[in-house]
Coordinates of C-alpha atoms and ligand atoms in Angstrom, one line a residue:
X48 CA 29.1 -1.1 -7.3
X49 CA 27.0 -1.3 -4.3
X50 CA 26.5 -4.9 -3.2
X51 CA 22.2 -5.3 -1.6
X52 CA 21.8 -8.1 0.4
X53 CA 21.2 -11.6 -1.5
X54 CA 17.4 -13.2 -1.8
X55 CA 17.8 -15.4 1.8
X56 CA 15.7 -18.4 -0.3
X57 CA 16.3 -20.2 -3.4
X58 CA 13.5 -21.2 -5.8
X59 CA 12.4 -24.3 -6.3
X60 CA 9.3 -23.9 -8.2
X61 CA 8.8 -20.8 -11.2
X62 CA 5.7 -19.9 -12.8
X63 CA 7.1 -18.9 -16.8
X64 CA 6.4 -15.7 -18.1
X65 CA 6.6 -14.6 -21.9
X66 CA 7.5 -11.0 -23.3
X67 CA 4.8 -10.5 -26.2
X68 CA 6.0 -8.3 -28.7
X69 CA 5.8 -4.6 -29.5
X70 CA 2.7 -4.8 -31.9
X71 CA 0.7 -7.2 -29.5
X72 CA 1.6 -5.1 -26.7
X73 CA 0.4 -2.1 -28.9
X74 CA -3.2 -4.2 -29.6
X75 CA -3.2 -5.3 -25.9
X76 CA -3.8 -2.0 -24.2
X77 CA -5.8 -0.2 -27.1
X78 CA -8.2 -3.4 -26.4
X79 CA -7.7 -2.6 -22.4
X80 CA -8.8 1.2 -23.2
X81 CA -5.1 2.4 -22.1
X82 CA -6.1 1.4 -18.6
X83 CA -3.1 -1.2 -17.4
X84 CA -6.2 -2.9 -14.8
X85 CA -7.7 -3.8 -18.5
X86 CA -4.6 -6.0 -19.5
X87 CA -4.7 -9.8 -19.5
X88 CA -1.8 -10.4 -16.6
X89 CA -0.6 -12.8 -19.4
X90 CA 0.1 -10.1 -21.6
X91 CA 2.6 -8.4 -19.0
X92 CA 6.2 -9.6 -18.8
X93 CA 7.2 -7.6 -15.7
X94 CA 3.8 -6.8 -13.3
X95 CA 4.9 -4.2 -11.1
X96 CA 0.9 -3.2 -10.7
X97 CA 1.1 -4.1 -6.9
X98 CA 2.9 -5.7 -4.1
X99 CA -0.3 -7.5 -2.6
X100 CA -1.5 -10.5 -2.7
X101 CA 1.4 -11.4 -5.6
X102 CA 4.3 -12.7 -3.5
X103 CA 5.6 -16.5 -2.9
X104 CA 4.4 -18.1 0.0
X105 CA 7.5 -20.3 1.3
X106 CA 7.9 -23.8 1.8
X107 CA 6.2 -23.4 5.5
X108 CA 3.3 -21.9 4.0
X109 CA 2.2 -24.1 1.5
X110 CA 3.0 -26.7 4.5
X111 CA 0.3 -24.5 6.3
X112 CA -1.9 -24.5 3.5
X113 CA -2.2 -28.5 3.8
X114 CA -2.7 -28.1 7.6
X115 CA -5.4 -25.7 7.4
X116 CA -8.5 -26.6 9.7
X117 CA -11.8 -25.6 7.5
X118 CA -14.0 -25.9 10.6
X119 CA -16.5 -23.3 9.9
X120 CA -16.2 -22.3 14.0
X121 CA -13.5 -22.2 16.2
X122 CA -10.9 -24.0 13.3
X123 CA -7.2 -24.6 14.7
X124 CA -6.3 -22.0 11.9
X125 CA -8.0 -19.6 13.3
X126 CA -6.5 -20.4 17.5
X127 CA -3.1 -20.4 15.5
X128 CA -3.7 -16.8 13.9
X129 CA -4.9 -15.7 17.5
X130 CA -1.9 -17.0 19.1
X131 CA 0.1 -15.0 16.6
X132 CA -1.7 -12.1 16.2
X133 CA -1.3 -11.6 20.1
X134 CA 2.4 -12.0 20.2
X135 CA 3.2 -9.7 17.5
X136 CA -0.1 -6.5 18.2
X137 CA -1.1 -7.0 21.3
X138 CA -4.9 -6.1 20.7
X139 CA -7.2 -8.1 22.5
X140 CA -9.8 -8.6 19.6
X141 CA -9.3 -8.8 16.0
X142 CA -11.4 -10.3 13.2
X143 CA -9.8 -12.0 10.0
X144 CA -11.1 -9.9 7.2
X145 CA -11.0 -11.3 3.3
X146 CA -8.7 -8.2 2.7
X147 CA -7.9 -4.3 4.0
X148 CA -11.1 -2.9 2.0
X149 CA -13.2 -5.2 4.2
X150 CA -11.8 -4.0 7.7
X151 CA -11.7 -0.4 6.3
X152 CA -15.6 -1.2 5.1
X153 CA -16.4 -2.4 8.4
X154 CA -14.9 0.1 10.9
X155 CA -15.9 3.3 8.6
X156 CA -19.8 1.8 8.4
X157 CA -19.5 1.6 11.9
X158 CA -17.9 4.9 13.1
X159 CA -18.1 7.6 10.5
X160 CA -21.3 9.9 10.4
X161 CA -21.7 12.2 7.6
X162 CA -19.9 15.4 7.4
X163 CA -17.3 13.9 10.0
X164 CA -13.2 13.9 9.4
X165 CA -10.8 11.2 9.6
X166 CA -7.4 12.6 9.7
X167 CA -4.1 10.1 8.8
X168 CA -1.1 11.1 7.0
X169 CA -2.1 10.1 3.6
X170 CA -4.9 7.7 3.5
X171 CA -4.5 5.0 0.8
X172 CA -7.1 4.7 -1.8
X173 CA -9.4 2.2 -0.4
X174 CA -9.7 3.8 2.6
X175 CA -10.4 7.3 0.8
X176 CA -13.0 5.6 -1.0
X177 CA -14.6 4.0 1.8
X178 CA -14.2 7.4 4.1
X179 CA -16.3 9.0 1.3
X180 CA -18.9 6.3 0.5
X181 CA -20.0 7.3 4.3
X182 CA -19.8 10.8 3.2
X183 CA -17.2 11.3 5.6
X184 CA -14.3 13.1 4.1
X185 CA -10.3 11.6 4.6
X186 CA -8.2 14.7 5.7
X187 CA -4.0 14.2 4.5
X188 CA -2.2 15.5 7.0
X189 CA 1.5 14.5 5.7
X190 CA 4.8 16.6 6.8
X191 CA 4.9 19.1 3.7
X192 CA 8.2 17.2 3.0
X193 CA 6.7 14.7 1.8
X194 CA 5.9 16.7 -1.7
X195 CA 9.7 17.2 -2.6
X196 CA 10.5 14.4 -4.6
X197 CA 14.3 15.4 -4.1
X198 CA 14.2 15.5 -0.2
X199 CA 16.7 12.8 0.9
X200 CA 14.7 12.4 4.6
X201 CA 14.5 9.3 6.9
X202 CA 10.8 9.6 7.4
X203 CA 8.8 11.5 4.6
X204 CA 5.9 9.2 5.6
X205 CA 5.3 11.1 9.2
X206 CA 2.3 13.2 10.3
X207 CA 2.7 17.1 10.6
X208 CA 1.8 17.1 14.1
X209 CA 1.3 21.1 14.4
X210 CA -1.1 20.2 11.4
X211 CA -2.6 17.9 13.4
X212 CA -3.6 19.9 16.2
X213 CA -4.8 22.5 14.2
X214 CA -6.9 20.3 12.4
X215 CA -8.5 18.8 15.3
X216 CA -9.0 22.6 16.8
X217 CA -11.0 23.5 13.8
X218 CA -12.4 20.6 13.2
X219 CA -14.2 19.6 16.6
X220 CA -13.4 16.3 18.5
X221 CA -17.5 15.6 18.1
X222 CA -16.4 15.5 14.1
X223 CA -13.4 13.3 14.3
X224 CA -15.1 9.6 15.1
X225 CA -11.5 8.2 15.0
X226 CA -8.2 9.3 13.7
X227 CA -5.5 6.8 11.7
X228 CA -1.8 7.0 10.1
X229 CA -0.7 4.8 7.3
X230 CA 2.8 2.4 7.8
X231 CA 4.0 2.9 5.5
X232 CA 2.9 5.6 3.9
X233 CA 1.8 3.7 0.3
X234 CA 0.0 6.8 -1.1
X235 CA 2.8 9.4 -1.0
X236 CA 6.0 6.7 -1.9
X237 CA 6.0 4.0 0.5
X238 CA 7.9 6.1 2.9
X239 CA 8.2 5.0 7.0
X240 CA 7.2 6.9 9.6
X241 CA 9.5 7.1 12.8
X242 CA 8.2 6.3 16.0
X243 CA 8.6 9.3 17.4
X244 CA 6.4 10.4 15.1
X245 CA 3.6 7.3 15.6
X246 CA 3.9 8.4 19.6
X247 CA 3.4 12.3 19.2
X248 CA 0.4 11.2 17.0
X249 CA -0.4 9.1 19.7
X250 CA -0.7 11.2 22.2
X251 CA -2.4 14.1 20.1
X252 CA -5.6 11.6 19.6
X253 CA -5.5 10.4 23.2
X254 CA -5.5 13.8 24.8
X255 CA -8.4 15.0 22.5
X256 CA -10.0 11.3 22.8
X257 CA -9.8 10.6 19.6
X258 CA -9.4 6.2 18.7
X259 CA -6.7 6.0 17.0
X260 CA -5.9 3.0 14.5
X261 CA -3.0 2.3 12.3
X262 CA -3.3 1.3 8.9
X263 CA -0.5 -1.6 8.7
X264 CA -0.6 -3.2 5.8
X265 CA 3.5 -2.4 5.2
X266 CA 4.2 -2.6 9.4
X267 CA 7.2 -4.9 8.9
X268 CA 8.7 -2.8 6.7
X269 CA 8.2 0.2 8.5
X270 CA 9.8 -1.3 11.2
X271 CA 12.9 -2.0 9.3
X272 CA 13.1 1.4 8.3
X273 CA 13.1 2.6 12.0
X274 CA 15.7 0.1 13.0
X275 CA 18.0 1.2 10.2
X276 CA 17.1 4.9 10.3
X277 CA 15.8 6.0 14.0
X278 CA 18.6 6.6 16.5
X279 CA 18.1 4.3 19.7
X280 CA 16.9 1.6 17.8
X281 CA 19.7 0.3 16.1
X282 CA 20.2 -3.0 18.1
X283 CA 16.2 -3.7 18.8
X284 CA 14.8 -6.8 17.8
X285 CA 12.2 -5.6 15.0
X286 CA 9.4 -7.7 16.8
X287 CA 10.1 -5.0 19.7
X288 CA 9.6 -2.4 17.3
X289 CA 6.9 -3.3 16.3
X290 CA 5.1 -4.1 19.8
X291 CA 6.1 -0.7 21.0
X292 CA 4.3 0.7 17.8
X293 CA 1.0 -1.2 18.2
X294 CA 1.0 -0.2 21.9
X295 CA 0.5 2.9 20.8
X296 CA -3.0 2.1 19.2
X297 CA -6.8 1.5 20.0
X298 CA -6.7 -0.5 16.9
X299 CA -5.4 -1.6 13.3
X300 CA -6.7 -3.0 10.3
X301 CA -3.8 -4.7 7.7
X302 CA -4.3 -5.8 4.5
X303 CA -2.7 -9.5 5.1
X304 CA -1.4 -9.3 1.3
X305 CA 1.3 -7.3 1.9
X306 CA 3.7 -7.9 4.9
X307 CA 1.8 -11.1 6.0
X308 CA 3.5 -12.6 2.6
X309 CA -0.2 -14.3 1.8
X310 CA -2.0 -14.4 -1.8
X311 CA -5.2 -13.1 0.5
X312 CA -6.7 -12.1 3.7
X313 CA -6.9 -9.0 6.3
X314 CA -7.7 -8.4 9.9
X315 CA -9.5 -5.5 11.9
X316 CA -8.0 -5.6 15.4
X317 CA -9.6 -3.5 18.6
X318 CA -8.8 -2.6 22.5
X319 CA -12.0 -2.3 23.3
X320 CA -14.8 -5.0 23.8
X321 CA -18.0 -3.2 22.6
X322 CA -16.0 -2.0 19.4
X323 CA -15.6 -5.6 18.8
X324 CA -19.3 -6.9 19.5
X325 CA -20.4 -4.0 16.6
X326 CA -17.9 -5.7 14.3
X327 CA -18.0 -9.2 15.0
X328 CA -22.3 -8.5 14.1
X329 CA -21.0 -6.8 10.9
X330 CA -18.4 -9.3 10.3
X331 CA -21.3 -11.8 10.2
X332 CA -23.4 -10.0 8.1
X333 CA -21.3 -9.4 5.3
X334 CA -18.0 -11.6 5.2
X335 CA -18.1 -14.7 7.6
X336 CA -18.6 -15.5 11.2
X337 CA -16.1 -14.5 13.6
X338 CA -13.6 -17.1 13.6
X339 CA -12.5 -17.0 9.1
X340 CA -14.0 -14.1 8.2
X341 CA -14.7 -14.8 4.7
X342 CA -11.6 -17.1 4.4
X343 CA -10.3 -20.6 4.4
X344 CA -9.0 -22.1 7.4
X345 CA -5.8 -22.7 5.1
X346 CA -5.9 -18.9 4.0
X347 CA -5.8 -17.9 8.3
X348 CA -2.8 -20.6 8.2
X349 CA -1.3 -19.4 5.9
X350 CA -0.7 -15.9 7.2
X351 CA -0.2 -17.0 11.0
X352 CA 3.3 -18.5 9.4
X353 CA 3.5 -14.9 7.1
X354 CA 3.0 -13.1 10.0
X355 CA 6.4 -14.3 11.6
X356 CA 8.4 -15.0 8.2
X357 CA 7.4 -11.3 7.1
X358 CA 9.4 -9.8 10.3
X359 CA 12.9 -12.0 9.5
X360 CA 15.5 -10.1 9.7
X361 CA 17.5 -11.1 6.3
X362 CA 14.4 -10.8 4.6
X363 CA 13.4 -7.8 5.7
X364 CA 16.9 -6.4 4.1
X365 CA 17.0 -8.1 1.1
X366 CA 13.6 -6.8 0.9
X367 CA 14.3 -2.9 1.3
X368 CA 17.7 -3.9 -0.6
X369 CA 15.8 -4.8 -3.8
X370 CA 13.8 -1.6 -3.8
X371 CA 16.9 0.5 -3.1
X372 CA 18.6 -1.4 -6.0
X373 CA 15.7 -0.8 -8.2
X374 CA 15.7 2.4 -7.4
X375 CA 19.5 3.1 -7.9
X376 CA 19.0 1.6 -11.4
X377 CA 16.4 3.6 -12.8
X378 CA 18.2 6.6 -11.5
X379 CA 21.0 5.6 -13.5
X380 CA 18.7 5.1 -16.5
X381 CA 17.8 9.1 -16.1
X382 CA 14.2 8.6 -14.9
X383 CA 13.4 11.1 -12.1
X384 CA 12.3 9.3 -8.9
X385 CA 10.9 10.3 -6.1
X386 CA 13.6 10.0 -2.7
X387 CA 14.5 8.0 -1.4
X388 CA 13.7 4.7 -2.3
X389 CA 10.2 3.5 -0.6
X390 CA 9.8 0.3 1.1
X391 CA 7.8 -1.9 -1.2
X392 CA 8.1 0.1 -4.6
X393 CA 9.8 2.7 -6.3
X394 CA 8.0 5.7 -7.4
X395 CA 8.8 7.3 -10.7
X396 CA 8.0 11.0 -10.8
X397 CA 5.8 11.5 -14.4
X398 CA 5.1 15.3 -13.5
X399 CA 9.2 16.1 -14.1
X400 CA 9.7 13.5 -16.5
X401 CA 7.3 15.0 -18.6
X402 CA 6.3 18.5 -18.4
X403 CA 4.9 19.0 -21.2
X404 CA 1.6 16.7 -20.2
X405 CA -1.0 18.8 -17.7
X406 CA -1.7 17.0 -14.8
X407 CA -5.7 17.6 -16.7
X408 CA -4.4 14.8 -19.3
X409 CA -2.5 12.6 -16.6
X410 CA 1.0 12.3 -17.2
X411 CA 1.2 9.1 -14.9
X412 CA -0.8 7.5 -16.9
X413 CA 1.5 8.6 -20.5
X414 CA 4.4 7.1 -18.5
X415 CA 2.6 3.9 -17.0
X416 CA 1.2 3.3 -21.0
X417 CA 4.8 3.9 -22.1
X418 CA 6.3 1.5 -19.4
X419 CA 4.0 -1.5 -21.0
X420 CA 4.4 -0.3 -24.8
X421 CA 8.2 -0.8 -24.8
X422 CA 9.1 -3.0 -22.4
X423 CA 6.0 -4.9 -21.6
X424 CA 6.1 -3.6 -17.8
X425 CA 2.5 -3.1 -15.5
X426 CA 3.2 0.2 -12.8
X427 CA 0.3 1.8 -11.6
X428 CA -0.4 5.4 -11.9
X429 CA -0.8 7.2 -8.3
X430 CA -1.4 10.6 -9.6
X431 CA -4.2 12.6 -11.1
X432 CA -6.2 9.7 -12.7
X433 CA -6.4 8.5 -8.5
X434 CA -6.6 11.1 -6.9
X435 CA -8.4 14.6 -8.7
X436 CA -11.4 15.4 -7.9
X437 CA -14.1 17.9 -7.9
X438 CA -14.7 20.9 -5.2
X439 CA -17.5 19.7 -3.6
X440 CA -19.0 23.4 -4.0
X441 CA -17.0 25.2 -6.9
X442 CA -17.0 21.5 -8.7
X443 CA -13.4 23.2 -10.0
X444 CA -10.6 20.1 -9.9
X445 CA -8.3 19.9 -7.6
X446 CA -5.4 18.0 -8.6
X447 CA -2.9 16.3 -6.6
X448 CA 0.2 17.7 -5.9
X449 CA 2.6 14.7 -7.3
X450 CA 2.0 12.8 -10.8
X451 CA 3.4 9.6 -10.0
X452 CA 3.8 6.1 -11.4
X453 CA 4.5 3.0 -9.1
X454 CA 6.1 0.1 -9.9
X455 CA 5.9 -2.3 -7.1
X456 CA 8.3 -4.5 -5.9
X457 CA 6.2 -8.4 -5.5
X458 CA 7.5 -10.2 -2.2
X459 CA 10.1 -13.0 -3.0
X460 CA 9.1 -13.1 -6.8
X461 CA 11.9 -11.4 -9.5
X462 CA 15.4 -11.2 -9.4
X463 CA 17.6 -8.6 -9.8
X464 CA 18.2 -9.2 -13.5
X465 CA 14.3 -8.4 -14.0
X466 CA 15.1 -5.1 -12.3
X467 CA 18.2 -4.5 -15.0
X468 CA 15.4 -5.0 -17.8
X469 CA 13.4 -2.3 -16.0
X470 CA 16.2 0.1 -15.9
X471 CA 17.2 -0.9 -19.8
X472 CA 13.6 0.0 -20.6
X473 CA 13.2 3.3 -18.8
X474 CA 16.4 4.2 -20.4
X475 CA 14.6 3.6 -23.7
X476 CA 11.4 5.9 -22.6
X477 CA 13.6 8.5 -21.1
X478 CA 15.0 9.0 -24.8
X479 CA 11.9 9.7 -26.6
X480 CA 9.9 11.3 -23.4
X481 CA 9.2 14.7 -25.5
X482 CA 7.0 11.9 -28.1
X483 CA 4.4 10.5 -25.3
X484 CA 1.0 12.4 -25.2
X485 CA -1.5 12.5 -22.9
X486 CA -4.7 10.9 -22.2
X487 CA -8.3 11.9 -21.4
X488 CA -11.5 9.6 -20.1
X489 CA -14.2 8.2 -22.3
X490 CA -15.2 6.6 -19.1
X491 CA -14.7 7.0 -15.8
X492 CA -17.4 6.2 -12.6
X493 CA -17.1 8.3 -9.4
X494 CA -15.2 6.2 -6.8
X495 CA -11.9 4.3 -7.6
X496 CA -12.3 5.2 -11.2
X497 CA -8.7 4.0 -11.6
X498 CA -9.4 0.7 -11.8
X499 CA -12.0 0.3 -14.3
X500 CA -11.7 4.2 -16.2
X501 CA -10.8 3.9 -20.2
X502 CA -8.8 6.5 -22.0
X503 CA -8.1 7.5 -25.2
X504 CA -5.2 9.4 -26.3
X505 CA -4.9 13.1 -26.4
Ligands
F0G698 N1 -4.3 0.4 3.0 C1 -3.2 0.5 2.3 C2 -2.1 1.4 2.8 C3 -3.0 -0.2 1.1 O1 -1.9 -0.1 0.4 C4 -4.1 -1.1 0.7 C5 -4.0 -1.8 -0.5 C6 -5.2 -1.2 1.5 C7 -5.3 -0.5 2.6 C8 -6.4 -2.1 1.1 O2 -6.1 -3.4 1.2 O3 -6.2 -4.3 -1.1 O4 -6.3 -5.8 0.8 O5 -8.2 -4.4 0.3 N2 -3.2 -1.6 -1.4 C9 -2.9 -2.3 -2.6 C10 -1.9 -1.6 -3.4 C11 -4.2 -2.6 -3.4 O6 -1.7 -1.9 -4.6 O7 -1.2 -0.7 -2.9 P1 -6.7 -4.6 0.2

């Protein structure tokens, strides 16, 4: 057997956590109206819902937390974030945001007319939503590799340059206020994108004069990936990698929860000085001034230390280990996958397991109801009940091409005997797949209905 790389930590505080049993689990998401954003968190055993905001800060960090300067201008905590923020992206501005939706709010109010394009390679689903609530529409323009589950490919997360170039051709530069990619690429299986690819990208937008920002809520793992996976990187420093990425960029936004290891926060981070007046006006108006940004001086703290423990070395591979472990487990368990292994989570593939649910009754959502009947597990569905939606002219549904389910990996917070009881229990659902049904809505609003939707079954 394979040996992954050891947690580089021991624990020295736990937080209990109790399996209820079948019948209460039963009762549990009936009363959440099938929809696993419904459940009480206590009701979960394993919560694989997301990676953000639900890791362990360290020992440093809750040091940081005591340290934090709640000066409501110009705290320490914020000159310390600065400092750091500098040394790792290089952008000359930046804003601390409460989280990702809040940049992604800000810089889409600011840029996006109606009617206009933003192309990335897959655009998460905040930033979907936000694209759209300007009536701008989010254009995927993903390598079409990235739609094989099977495809055992370094980076399924890059852009389809020709695709790109097409797009901007028809499109119109006038219609394209800026342009984006996602690291990693979250919506379509946490898969990396290769700097190659982040420089071709980059130089498409440039030439057309398009800003380009990155998305970089998962940019120390992405970085991993390229020093384990891109030729001529091999021996690189990952805080090189990842300066020579964000060189690359008029500007990011990062949702601090993930790779900054925090419980909360964000940034929006800009080249260019008048960019950074508009947001620092709208920063004011609807999260904080300038310096917190609708956090606590401990919050900015707290992720200037994140920041740097996020981009160690021996975590970074007992990070990608775990998922790669998880991953080999389920395999073993029978339960289709998509490949290979993702950085933060593992992506089960509901539209093979079961092919006898129409993507119109959401077979990621059969599975992800499944995963919390019988073994008390929370994965999120990333699939129809996401993602479908309605031609804006023929109102038909257009359905997305995978059914997935994620179960994401929390920073520094199971151990690898958790992930066994995943495995043991998608074993158990892989034996009675042909018995789960589908669902269908008796609610659902128009944006982001995945998080407050019900369902009854089919
Ligand atoms: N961009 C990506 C790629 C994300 O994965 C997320 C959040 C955001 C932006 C928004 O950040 O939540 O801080 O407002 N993803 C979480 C997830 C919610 O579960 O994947 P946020």
């Amino acid at each position: 057997m394979k040996i992954y790389p050891p947690e580089p930590f021991r624990i020295k505080m736990v937080e209990p956590i109790h399996l209820i049993n079948k019948q209460e689990r039963e009762k549990a998401i009936l009363d959440a109206g099938y929809n696993l954003f419904g459940l009480r968190a206590e009701d979960v055993f394993i919560d694989m819902l997301t990676d953000s905001g639900t890791g362990s800060m360290s020992q440093a960090q809750w040091a940081g937390i005591m340290m934090g300067d709640e000066s409501y201008a110009g705290a320490r905590s914020y000159y310390h974030l600065a400092e750091v923020m500098s040394d790792i992206f290089g952008f000359e501005f930046f804003v601390p945001t409460h989280q990702g939706r809040a940049a992604e709010s800000i810089i889409t109010n600011l840029l996006i007319k109606p009617g206009d394009k933003i192309p990335s390679n897959m655009h998460f689903d905040t930033t979907d939503g936000n694209i759209r609530a300007r009536l701008g529409q989010p254009v995927n323009l993903v390598n079409d590799q990235a739609f094989d589950t099977q495809a055992i490919l370094p980076f399924k997360g890059n852009m389809d340059t020709n695709k790109l170039r097409q797009f901007i051709k028809e499109t119109g530069v006038e219609n394209i206020p800026f342009g984006t990619i996602t690291i990693t690429n979250n919506a379509g299986g946490g898969q990396p994108v290769s700097l190659q690819n982040i420089r071709e990208v980059s130089q498409i937008y440039r030439e057309n004069g398009i800003p380009f920002f990155i998305d970089a809520c998962r940019f120390a793992e992405n970085a991993f990936f390229i020093k384990q996976r891109e030729p001529g990187y091999e021996e690189k420093p990952i805080i090189e990698i990842v300066r020579e990425i964000f060189k690359l960029a008029d500007g990011a936004w990062m949702s601090a929860k993930k790779d900054a290891l925090v419980n909360i926060g964000g940034f929006l981070a800009v080249r260019d000085e008048a960019l950074f007046q508009k947001i620092s006006n709208e920063l004011i108006l609807r999260e904080g001034f300038v310096s917190y940004g609708g956090l606590a001086g401990r919050d900015l703290e707290a992720i200037a230390i994140g920041l740097r423990e996020g981009l160690e070395e021996d975590y970074l591979a007992y990070r990608l280990g775990q998922t790669a472990y998880l991953a080999e487990t389920l395999q073993e368990s029978g339960m289709p996958i998509l490949e290979p292994a993702g950085g933060h989570a593992v992506y089960l593939d509901a539209g093979s397991l079961l092919p006898h649910i129409p993507q119109a009754e959401f077979p990621g959502q059969a599975l992800a109801v499944a995963l919390y009947q019988y073994g008390g597990i929370r994965g999120v569905e990333i699939g129809s009940v996401m993602f479908a939606y309605p031609h804006p002219e023929t109102n038909q549904m257009i359905y997305p091409k995978l059914e997935l389910v994620r179960l994401a990996i929390p920073r520094r917070v199971y151990t690898q005997s958790h992930l066994d009881y995943i495995g043991e229990t998608a074993k158990e659902i892989v034996s009675i797949k042909e018995n789960l049904r589908g669902f269908k809505f008796t609610y659902a609003p128009k944006l982001l209905r995945q998080f407050t939707a019900r369902f009854e079954p089919v």
